[in-house]
Coordinates of C-alpha atoms in Angstrom, one line a residue:
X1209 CA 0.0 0.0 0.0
X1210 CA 1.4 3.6 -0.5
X1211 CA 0.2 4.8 2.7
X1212 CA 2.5 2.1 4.1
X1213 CA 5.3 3.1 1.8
X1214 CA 5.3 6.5 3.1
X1215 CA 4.8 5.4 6.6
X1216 CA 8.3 3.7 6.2
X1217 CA 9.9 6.7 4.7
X1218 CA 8.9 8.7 7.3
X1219 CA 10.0 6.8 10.2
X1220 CA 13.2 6.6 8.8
X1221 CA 13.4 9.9 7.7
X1222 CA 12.0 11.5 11.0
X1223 CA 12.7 11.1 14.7
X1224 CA 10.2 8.4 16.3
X1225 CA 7.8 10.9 18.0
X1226 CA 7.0 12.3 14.6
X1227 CA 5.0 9.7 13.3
X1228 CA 1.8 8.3 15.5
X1229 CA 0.5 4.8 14.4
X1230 CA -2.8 3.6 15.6
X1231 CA -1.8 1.6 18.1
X1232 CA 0.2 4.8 20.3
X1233 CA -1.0 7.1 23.0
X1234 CA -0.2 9.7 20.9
X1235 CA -2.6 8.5 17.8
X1236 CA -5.6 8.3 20.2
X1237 CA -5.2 11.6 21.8
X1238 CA -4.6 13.3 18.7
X1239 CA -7.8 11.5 16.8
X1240 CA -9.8 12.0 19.7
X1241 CA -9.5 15.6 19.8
X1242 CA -11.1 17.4 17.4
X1243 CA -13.8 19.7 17.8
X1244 CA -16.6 17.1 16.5
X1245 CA -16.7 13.5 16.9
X1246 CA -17.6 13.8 13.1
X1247 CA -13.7 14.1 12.7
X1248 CA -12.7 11.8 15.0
X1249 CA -14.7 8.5 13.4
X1250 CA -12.3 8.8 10.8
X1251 CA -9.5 6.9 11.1
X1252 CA -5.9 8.0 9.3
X1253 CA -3.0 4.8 8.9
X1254 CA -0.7 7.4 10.8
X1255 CA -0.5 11.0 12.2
X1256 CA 2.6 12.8 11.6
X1257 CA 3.4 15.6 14.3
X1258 CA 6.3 17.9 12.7
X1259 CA 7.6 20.4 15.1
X1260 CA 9.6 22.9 12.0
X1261 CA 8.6 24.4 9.2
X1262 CA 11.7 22.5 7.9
X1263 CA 10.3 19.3 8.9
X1264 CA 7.0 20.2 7.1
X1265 CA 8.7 20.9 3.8
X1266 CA 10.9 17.7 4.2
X1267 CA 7.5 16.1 4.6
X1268 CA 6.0 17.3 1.5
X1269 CA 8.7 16.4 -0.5
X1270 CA 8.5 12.8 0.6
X1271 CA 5.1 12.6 0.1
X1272 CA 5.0 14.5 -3.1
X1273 CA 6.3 11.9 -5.5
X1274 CA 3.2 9.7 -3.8
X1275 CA 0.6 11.4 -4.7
X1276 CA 1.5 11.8 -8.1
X1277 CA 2.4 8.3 -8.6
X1278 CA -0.5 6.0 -7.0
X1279 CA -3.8 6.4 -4.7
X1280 CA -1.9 8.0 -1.8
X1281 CA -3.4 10.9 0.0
X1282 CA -2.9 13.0 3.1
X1283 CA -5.0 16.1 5.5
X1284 CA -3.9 19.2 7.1
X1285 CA -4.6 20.0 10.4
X1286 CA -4.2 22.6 12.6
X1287 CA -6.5 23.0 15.4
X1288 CA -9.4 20.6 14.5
X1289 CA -12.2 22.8 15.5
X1290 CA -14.1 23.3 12.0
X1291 CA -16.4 20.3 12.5
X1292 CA -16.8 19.3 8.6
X1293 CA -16.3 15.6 8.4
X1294 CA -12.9 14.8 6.2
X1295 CA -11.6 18.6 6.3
X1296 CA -8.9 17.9 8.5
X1297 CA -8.4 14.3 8.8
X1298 CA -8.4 11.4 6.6
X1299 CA -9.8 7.9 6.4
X1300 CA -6.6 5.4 5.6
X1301 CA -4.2 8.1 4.6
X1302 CA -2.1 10.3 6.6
X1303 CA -2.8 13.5 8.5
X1304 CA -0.5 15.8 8.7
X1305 CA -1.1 17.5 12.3
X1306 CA 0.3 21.1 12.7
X1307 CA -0.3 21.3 16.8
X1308 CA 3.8 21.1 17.9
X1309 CA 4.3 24.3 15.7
X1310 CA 3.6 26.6 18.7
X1311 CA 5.5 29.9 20.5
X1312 CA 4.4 33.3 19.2
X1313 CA 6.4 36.4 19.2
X1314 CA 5.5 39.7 19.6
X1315 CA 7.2 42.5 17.1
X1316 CA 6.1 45.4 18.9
X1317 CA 8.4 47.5 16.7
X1318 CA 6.5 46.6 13.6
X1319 CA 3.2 46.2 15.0
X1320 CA 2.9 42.1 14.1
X1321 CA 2.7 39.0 16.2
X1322 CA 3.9 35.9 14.3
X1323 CA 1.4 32.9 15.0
X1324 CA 3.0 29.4 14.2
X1325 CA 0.3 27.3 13.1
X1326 CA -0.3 24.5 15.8
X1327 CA -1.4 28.3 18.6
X1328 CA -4.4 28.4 20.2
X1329 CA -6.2 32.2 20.2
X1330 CA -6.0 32.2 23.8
X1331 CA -2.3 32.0 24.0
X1332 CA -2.0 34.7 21.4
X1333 CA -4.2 36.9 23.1
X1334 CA -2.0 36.8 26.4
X1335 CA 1.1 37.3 24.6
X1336 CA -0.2 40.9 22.9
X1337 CA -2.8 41.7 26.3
X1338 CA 0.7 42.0 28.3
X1339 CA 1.9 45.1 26.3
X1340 CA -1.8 47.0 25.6
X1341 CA -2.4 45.4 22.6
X1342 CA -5.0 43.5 20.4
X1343 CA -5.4 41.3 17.5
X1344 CA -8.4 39.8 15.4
X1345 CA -8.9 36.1 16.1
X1346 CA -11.5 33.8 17.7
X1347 CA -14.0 34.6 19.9
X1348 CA -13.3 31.5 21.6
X1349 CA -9.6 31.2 23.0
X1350 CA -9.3 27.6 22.6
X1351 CA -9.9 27.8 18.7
X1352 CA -6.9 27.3 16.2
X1353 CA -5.7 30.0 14.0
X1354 CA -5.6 28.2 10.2
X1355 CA -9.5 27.8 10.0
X1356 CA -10.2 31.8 10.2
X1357 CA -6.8 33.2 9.1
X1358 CA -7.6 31.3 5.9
X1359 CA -11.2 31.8 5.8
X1360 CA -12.4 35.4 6.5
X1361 CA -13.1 35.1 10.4
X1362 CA -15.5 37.1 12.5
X1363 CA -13.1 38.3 16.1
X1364 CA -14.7 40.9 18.8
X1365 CA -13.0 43.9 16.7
X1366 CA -14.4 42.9 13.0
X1367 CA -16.9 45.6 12.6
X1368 CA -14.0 48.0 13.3
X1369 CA -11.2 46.0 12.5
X1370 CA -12.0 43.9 9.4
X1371 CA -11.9 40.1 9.2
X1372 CA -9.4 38.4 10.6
X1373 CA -7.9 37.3 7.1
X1374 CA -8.0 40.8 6.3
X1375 CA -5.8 41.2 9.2
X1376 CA -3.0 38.7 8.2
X1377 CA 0.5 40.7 6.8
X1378 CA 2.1 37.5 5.8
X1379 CA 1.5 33.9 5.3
X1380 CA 4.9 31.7 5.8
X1381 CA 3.8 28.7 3.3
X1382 CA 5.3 25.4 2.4
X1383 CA 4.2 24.8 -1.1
X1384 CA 3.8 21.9 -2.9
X1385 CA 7.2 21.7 -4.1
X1386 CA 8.2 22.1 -0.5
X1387 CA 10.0 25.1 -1.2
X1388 CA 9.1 27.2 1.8
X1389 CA 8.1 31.4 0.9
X1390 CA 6.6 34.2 2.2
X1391 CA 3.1 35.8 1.1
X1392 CA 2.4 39.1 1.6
X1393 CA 1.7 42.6 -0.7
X1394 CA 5.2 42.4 -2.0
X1395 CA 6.1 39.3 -2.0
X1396 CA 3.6 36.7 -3.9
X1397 CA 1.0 39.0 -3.7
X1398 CA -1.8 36.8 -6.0
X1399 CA -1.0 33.9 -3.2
X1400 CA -1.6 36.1 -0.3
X1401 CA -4.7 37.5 -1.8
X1402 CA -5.6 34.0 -2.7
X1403 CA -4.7 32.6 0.9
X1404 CA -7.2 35.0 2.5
X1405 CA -10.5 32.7 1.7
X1406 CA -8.8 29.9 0.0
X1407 CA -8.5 27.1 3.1
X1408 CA -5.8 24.2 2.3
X1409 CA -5.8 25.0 -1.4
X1410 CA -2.7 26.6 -1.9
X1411 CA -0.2 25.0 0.6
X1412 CA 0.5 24.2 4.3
X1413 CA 1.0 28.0 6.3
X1414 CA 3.0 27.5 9.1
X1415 CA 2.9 30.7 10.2
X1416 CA 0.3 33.4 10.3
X1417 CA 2.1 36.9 11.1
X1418 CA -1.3 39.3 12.0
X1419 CA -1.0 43.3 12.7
X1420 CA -1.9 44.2 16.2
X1421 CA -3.5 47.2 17.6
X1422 CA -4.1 49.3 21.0
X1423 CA -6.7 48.0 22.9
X1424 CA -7.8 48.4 26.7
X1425 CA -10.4 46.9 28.8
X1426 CA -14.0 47.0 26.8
X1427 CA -17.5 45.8 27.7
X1428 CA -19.5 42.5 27.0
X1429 CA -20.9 39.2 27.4
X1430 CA -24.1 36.9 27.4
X1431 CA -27.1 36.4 28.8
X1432 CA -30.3 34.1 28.2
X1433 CA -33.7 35.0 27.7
X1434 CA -36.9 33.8 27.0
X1435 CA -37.8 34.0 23.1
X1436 CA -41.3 36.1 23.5
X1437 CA -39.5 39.0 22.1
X1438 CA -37.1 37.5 19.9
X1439 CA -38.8 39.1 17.1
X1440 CA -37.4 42.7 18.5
X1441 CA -33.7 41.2 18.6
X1442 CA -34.1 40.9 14.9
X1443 CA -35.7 44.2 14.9
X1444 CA -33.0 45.9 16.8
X1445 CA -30.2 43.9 14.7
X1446 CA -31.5 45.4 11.3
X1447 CA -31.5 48.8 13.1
X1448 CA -28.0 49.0 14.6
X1449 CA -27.0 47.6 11.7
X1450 CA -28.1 50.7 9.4
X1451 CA -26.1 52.9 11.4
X1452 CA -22.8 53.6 10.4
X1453 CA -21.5 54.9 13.8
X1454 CA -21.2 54.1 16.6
X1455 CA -21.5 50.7 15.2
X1456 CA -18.1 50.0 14.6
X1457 CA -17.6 49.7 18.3
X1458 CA -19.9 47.3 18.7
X1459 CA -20.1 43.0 18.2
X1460 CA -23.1 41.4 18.1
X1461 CA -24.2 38.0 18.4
X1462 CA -28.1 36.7 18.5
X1463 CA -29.2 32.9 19.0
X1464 CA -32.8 31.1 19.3
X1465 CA -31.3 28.3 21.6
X1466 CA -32.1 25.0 22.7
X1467 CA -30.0 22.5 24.8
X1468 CA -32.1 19.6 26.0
X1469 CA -29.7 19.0 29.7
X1470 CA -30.2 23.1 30.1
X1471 CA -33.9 23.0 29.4
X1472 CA -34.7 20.0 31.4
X1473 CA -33.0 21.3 34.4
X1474 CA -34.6 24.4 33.8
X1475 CA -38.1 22.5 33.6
X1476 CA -38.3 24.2 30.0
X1477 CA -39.8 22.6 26.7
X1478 CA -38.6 25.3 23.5
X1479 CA -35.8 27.7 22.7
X1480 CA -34.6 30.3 24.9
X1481 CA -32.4 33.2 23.4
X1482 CA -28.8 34.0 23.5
X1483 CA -27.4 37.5 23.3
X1484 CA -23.7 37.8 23.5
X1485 CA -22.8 42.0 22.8
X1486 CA -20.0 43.9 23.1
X1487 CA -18.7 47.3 22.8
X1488 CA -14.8 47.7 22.4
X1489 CA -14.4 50.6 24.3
X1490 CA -14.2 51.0 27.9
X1491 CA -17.5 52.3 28.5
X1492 CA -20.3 50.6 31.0
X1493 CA -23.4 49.5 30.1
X1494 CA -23.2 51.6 26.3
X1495 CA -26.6 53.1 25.4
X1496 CA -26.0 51.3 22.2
X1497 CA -26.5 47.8 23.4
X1498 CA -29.4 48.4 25.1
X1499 CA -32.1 46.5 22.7
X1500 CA -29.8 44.0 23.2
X1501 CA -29.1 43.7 26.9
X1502 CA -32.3 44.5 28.5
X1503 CA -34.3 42.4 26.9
X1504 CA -37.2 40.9 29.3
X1505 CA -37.3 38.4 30.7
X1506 CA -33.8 37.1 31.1
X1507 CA -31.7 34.8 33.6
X1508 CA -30.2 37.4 35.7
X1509 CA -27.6 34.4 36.9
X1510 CA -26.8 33.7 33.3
X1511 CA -26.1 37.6 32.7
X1512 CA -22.5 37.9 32.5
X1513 CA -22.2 41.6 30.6
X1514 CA -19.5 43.3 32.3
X1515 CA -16.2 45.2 32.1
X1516 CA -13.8 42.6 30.5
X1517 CA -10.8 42.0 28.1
X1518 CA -9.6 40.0 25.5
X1519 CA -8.6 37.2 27.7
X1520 CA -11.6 36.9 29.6
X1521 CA -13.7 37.2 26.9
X1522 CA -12.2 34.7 24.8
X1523 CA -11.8 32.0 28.0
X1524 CA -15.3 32.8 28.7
X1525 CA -16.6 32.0 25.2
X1526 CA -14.3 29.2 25.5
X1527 CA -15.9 27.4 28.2
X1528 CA -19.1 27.6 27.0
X1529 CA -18.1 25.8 24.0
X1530 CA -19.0 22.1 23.5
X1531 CA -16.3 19.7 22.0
X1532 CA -16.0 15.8 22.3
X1533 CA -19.6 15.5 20.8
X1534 CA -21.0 15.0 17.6
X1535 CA -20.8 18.2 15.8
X1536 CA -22.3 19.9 12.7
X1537 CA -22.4 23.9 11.3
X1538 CA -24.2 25.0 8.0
X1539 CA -24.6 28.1 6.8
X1540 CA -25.7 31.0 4.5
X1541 CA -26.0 35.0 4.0
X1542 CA -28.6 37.5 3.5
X1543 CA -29.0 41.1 3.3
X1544 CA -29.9 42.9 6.8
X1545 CA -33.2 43.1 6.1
X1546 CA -36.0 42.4 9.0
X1547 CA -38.5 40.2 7.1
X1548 CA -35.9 37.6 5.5
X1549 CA -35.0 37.7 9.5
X1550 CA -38.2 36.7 10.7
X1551 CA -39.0 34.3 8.0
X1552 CA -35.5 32.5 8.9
X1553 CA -36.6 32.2 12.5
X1554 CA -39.9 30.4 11.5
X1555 CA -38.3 28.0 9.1
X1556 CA -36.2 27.3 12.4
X1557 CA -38.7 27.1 14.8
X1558 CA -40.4 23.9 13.6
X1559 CA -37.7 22.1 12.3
X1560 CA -36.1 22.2 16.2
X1561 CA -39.4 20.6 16.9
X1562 CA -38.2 17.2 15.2
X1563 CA -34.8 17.1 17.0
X1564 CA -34.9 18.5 19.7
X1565 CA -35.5 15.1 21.9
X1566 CA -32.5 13.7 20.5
X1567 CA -30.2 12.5 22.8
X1568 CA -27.7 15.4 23.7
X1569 CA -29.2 18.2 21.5
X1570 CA -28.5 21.6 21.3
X1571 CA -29.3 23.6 18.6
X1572 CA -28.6 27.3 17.7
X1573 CA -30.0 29.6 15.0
X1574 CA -27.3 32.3 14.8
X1575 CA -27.2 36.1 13.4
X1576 CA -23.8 37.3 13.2
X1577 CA -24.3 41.0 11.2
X1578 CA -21.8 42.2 8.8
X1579 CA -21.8 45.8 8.8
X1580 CA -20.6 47.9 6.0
X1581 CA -17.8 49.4 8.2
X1582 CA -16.2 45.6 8.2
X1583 CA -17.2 44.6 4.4
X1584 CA -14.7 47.8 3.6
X1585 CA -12.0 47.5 5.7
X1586 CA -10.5 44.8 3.0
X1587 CA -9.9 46.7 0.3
X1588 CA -7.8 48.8 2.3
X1589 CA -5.8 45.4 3.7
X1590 CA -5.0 44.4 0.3
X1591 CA -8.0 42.1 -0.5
X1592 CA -9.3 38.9 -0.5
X1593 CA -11.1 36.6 -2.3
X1594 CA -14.5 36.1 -0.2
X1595 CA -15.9 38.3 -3.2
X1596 CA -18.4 40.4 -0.4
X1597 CA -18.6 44.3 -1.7
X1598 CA -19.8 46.7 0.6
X1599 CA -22.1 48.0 -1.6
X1600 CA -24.4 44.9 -0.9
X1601 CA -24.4 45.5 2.9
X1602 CA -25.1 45.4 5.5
X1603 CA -25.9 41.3 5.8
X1604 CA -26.0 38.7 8.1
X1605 CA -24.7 35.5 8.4
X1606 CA -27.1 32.8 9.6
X1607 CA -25.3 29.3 11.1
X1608 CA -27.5 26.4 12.4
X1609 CA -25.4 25.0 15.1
X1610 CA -26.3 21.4 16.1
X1611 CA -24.4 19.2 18.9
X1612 CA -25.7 15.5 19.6
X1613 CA -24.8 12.6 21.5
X1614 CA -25.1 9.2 18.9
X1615 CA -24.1 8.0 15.4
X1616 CA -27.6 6.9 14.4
X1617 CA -29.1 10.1 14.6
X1618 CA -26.5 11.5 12.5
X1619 CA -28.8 11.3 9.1
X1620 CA -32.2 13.0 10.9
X1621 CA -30.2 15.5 12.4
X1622 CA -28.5 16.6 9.4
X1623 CA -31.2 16.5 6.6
X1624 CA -33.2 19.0 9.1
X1625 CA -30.5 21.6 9.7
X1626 CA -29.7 20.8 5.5
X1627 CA -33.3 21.4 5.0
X1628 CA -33.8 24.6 7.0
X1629 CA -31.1 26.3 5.4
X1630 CA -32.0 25.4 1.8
X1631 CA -35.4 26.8 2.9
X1632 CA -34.2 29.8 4.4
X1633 CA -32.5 30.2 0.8
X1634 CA -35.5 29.7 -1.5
X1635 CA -37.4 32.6 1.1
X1636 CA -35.1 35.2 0.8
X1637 CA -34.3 34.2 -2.7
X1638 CA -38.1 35.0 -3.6
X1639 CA -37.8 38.2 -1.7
X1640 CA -34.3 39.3 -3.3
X1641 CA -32.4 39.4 -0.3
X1642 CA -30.4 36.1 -0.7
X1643 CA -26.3 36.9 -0.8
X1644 CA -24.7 34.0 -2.5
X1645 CA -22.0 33.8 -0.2
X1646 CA -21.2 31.2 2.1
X1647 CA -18.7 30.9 5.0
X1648 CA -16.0 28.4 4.4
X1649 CA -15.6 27.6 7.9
X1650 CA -18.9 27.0 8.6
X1651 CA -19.8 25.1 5.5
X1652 CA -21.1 21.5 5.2
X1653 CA -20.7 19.4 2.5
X1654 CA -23.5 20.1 0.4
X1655 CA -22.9 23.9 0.2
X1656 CA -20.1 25.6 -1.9
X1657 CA -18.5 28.7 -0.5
X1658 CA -15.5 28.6 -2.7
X1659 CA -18.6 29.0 -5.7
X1660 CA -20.2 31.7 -4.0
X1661 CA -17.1 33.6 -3.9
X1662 CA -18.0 34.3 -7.4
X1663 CA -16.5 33.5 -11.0
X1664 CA -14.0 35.9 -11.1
X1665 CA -12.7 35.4 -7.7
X1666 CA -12.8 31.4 -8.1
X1667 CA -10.5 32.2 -11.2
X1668 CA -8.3 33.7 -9.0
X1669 CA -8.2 30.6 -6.6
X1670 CA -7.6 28.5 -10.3
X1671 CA -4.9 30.4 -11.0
X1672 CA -2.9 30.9 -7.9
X1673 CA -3.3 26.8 -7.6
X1674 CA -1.7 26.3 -10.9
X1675 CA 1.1 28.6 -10.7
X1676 CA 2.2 27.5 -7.3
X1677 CA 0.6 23.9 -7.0
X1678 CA 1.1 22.5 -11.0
X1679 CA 0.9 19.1 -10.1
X1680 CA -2.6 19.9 -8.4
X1681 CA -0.9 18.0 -4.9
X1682 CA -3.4 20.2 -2.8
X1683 CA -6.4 19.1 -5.2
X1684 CA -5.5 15.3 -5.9
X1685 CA -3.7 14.8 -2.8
X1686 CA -5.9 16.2 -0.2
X1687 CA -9.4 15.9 -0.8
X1688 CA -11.1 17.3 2.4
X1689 CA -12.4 20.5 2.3
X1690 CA -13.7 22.1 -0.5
X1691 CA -12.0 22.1 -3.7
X1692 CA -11.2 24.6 -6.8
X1693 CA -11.6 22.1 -9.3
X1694 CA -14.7 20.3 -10.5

C-alpha cells in the first residue's frame, strides 16, 4: 500500500515521535481531539506531528512523488475545530497534524505577532494583552488560528477592524514543491490575496504573522432569555445595523437556543435566546447595546455583561463551548433586512421541533451582522477573495449549530438543519435578499462557499493553484475540504 510506503519513509526519515501509528497514546489523543466526533470517526493509517517548518517541507517532498504516482493521500490539520467531516483528517491516509508548531512572538516594533500554526487564540491573546495590545482572532480562546486566518473570520474587533484574514501581513507557506516562501503585498501578492478565503488549497501555512493594535479593557458578554421578544432582537439587529457609527464599536451576536440537559433542568420545553454584545471601548453599560441587553425576561444568573478583556472574553466564550460530541455547522447569507430575518426564524422554529428530543441536543439559530464598516475595511488590507462588496451590505450570516450525543441520529439530524437552510434560501431568494456567499468555515458538505465567492474570484483561486501547485498535490492529494476544481 502507499500509505505504508510512506509510513516507512517517514520513520526513517524522521525522529520516532514524529509519526503516531494507531496503536500509540499519541494517535488516540490526537484522533480524539477534534472539535466534532464527526472528525474523529475517521480513522488516518498514521498522524505525523512535525515540530519545523523544515520538517513540514521535508515532509512534503517525501510525500509528493506519492501522490503523483499512486492512490496516496494525506489532510492538514491545525487545530481541528471546523467540525466538517474529512476537512482535517483522513480515512486510511495520513494527517499531517500542525499542533507542535507553537510559540508566538510579539514584534512590537512593527506592530505584528507571528502565529506558528499549531497556537491556540487564547495564548495569542495573552502574549499581545501583556503590552496593551490586540489582534483579530477567535471569539473562543481555545480555537486554532488556520480555519479563520484562511477563511475570512468574524473576532470581537471585526466591525471596526476587518476580518481576521483581512488582518493577516504575511503567510509563511510550504508549497507543494516544499520550497518554503513568504506571502504578503510584495512578495507573492496573487498567493496572499488568494490565501485569504482559499483554506488548504494553496499550501500548508505555518505561520500566520497578524497586525496588532491598542486596545484596553472593553464591555460584553451573554445572557439568556426567554424567546417572546425574539422578534425585537431581529428588529434591533437590522437597526444598529443601518447605522454607520457608533456601530463600529460594537459586536453582536443573537441565537434562538435550545439544549435539551439546560432545558430540562430548567423545567423548559422550546428555545430560549442568547445575546452575546459587546462594545470595544471601555464604557459601562453603552446606550448602544441596550435593545440587546435589557431584553425581558432574562436569567439574571446567566447575565455575564460586564467590564472585561480580551482574555476573559475569549476564556469565557471558550468554556461555553462544547467539544467531544458530535458536531455539525451549515450556513448562509442575507441582506440585513428584517422580514428575510423573521422568516428564517420560522423555518427554524419547527424544524427544532423534530430534534430537539434527541439525545444530547442543542441547537442554535445564529445572526452574526456584517456591517458595512467591516465589508470595507478589506480593500484597504489588500483584499481577498470572499468576493463580499460593501455596496451589498449590510448582511447577516445565519449558522445552524447542532451538537448531539449518537451516530444513528446523525442522518435526521443533518437533513433538518440541511433542509432549514436550503429553505431559508429559497425565502429570501423569492424576496431578493439572498447573498450567494457562504462561509467556508462554517460550510457543510453540500454547500459551496468557494462558488459563491463568485466567478472571477474562483478564477483567482484557479490560477494561484496552478502557478504555485502544478501538479494539483493540494487538489488530488488532499481531498477534504472544498476544492477549486470540479
Amino acid at each position: 500500500m502507499v500509505s505504508s510506503q510512506a509510513i516507512e519513509i517517514l520513520q526513517a526519515s524522521f525522529p520516532p515521535d514524529r509519526v503516531a501509528l494507531p496503536a500509540s497514546e499519541a494517535y488516540s489523543e490526537r484522533n480524539g481531539s477534534y472539535a466534532s466526533k464527526l472528525e474523529s470517526d475517521i480513522l488516518p493509517h498514521a498522524i505525523f506531528l512535525p515540530e519545523t517548518t523544515a520538517e513540514v517541507s521535508q515532509f512534503v517532498k517525501i510525500i509528493h512523488p506519492l501522490v503523483q504516482e499512486g492512490d496516496f493521500q494525506f489532510a492538514i490539520r491545525g487545530a481541528g475545530c471546523q467540525p466538517l467531516p474529512r476537512c482535517a483528517n483522513i480515512q486510511n491516509g495520513i494527517t499531517l497534524d500542525l499542533s507542535r508548531l507553537v510559540g508566538t512572538t510579539l514584534d512590537e516594533t512593527q506592530g505584528i505577532v507571528r502565529i506558528p500554526a499549531g497556537e491556540r487564540w487564547g495564548s495569542v491573546y495573552k502574549t499581545v494583552q501583556e503590552k496593551g495590545l490586540a489582534v483579530t482572532g477567535a471569539r473562543s480562546g481555545n480555537n486554532g488560528i488556520g480555519g479563520l486566518a484562511l477563511s475570512g473570520g468574524l473576532s470581537f474587533f471585526g466591525t471596526r477592524e476587518g476580518f481576521i484574514s483581512d488582518n493577516v501581513v504575511n503567510y509563511e507557506v510550504v508549497l507543494a514543491s516544499g520550497e518554503v516562501v513568504n506571502a504578503n503585498r510584495q512578495e507573492n501578492p496573487d498567493l496572499f490575496v488568494a490565501l485569504r478565503g482559499g483554506g488548504n488549497n494553496l499550501g500548508i501555512v505555518t505561520r500566520f504573522d497578524l497586525r496588532t493594535f491598542k486596545q484596553g479593557n472593553f464591555w460584553g458578554g451573554a445572557l439568556f432569555y426567554f424567546p417572546a421578544s425574539f422578534g425585537g432582537q431581529i428588529d434591533a439587529l437590522v437597526t444598529e445595523l443601518n447605522k454607520l457609527d457608533p456601530s463600529e464599536e460594537t459586536h453582536i451576536m443573537i441565537s434562538l437556543f435550545y439544549a435539551e440537559q439546560f432545558s430540562k433542568a430548567m423545567g423548559l420545553d422550546g428555545a430560549m435566546g442568547l445575546n452575546q454584545a459587546y462594545y470595544t471601548q471601555e464604557v459601562e453599560k453603552p446606550a448602544v447595546l441596550e435593545p440587546f441587553t435589557d431584553i425581558q425576561p432574562q436569567i439574571d444568573a446567566l447575565n455575564s455583561m460586564r467590564m472585561t478583556n480580551l482574555v476573559d472574553a475569549a476564556e469565557e466564550q471558550a468554556k461555553q463551548a462544547m467539544t467531544g460530541v458530535r458536531c455539525a455547522y451549515m450556513n448562509t447569507a442575507v441582506k440585513a433586512d428584517g422580514p428575510t430575518l423573521h422568516a428564517a426564524t420560522e423555518i427554524f422554529r419547527p424544524a427544532l421541533e423534530k430534534v430537539k428530543s434527541i439525545d444530547g441536543m442543542v441547537s442554535s439559530f445564529t445572526m452574526q451582522p456584517y456591517p458595512v464598516s467591516l465589508l470595507k475595511r478589506t480593500e484597504p488590507a489588500g483584499g481577498n477573495v470572499l468576493g463580499l462588496d460593501p455596496a451589498d451590505g449590510p448582511l447577516v450570516s445565519i449558522l445552524i449549530l447542532l451538537y448531539w450525543n449518537n451516530q444513528t441520529d446523525d442522518e435526521v439530524v443533518l437533513s433538518t438543519a440541511r433542509g432549514v437552510i436550503e429553505a431559508i434560501d429559497k425565502d429570501a431568494a423569492a424576496k431578493g435578499t439572498l447573498v450567494p456567499y457562504k462561509y467556508l468555515n462554517y460550510a457543510f458538505d453540500f454547500q459551496d462557499p468557494i462558488g459563491s465567492y463568485g466567478q472571477e474570484n474562483k478564477k483567482k483561486l484557479q490560477d494561484a493553484s496552478r502557478k504555485y501547485d502544478p501538479d494539483g498535490l493540494f487538489q488530488k492529494g488532499v481531498p477534504g475540504g472544498f476544492k477549486l476544481f470540479p
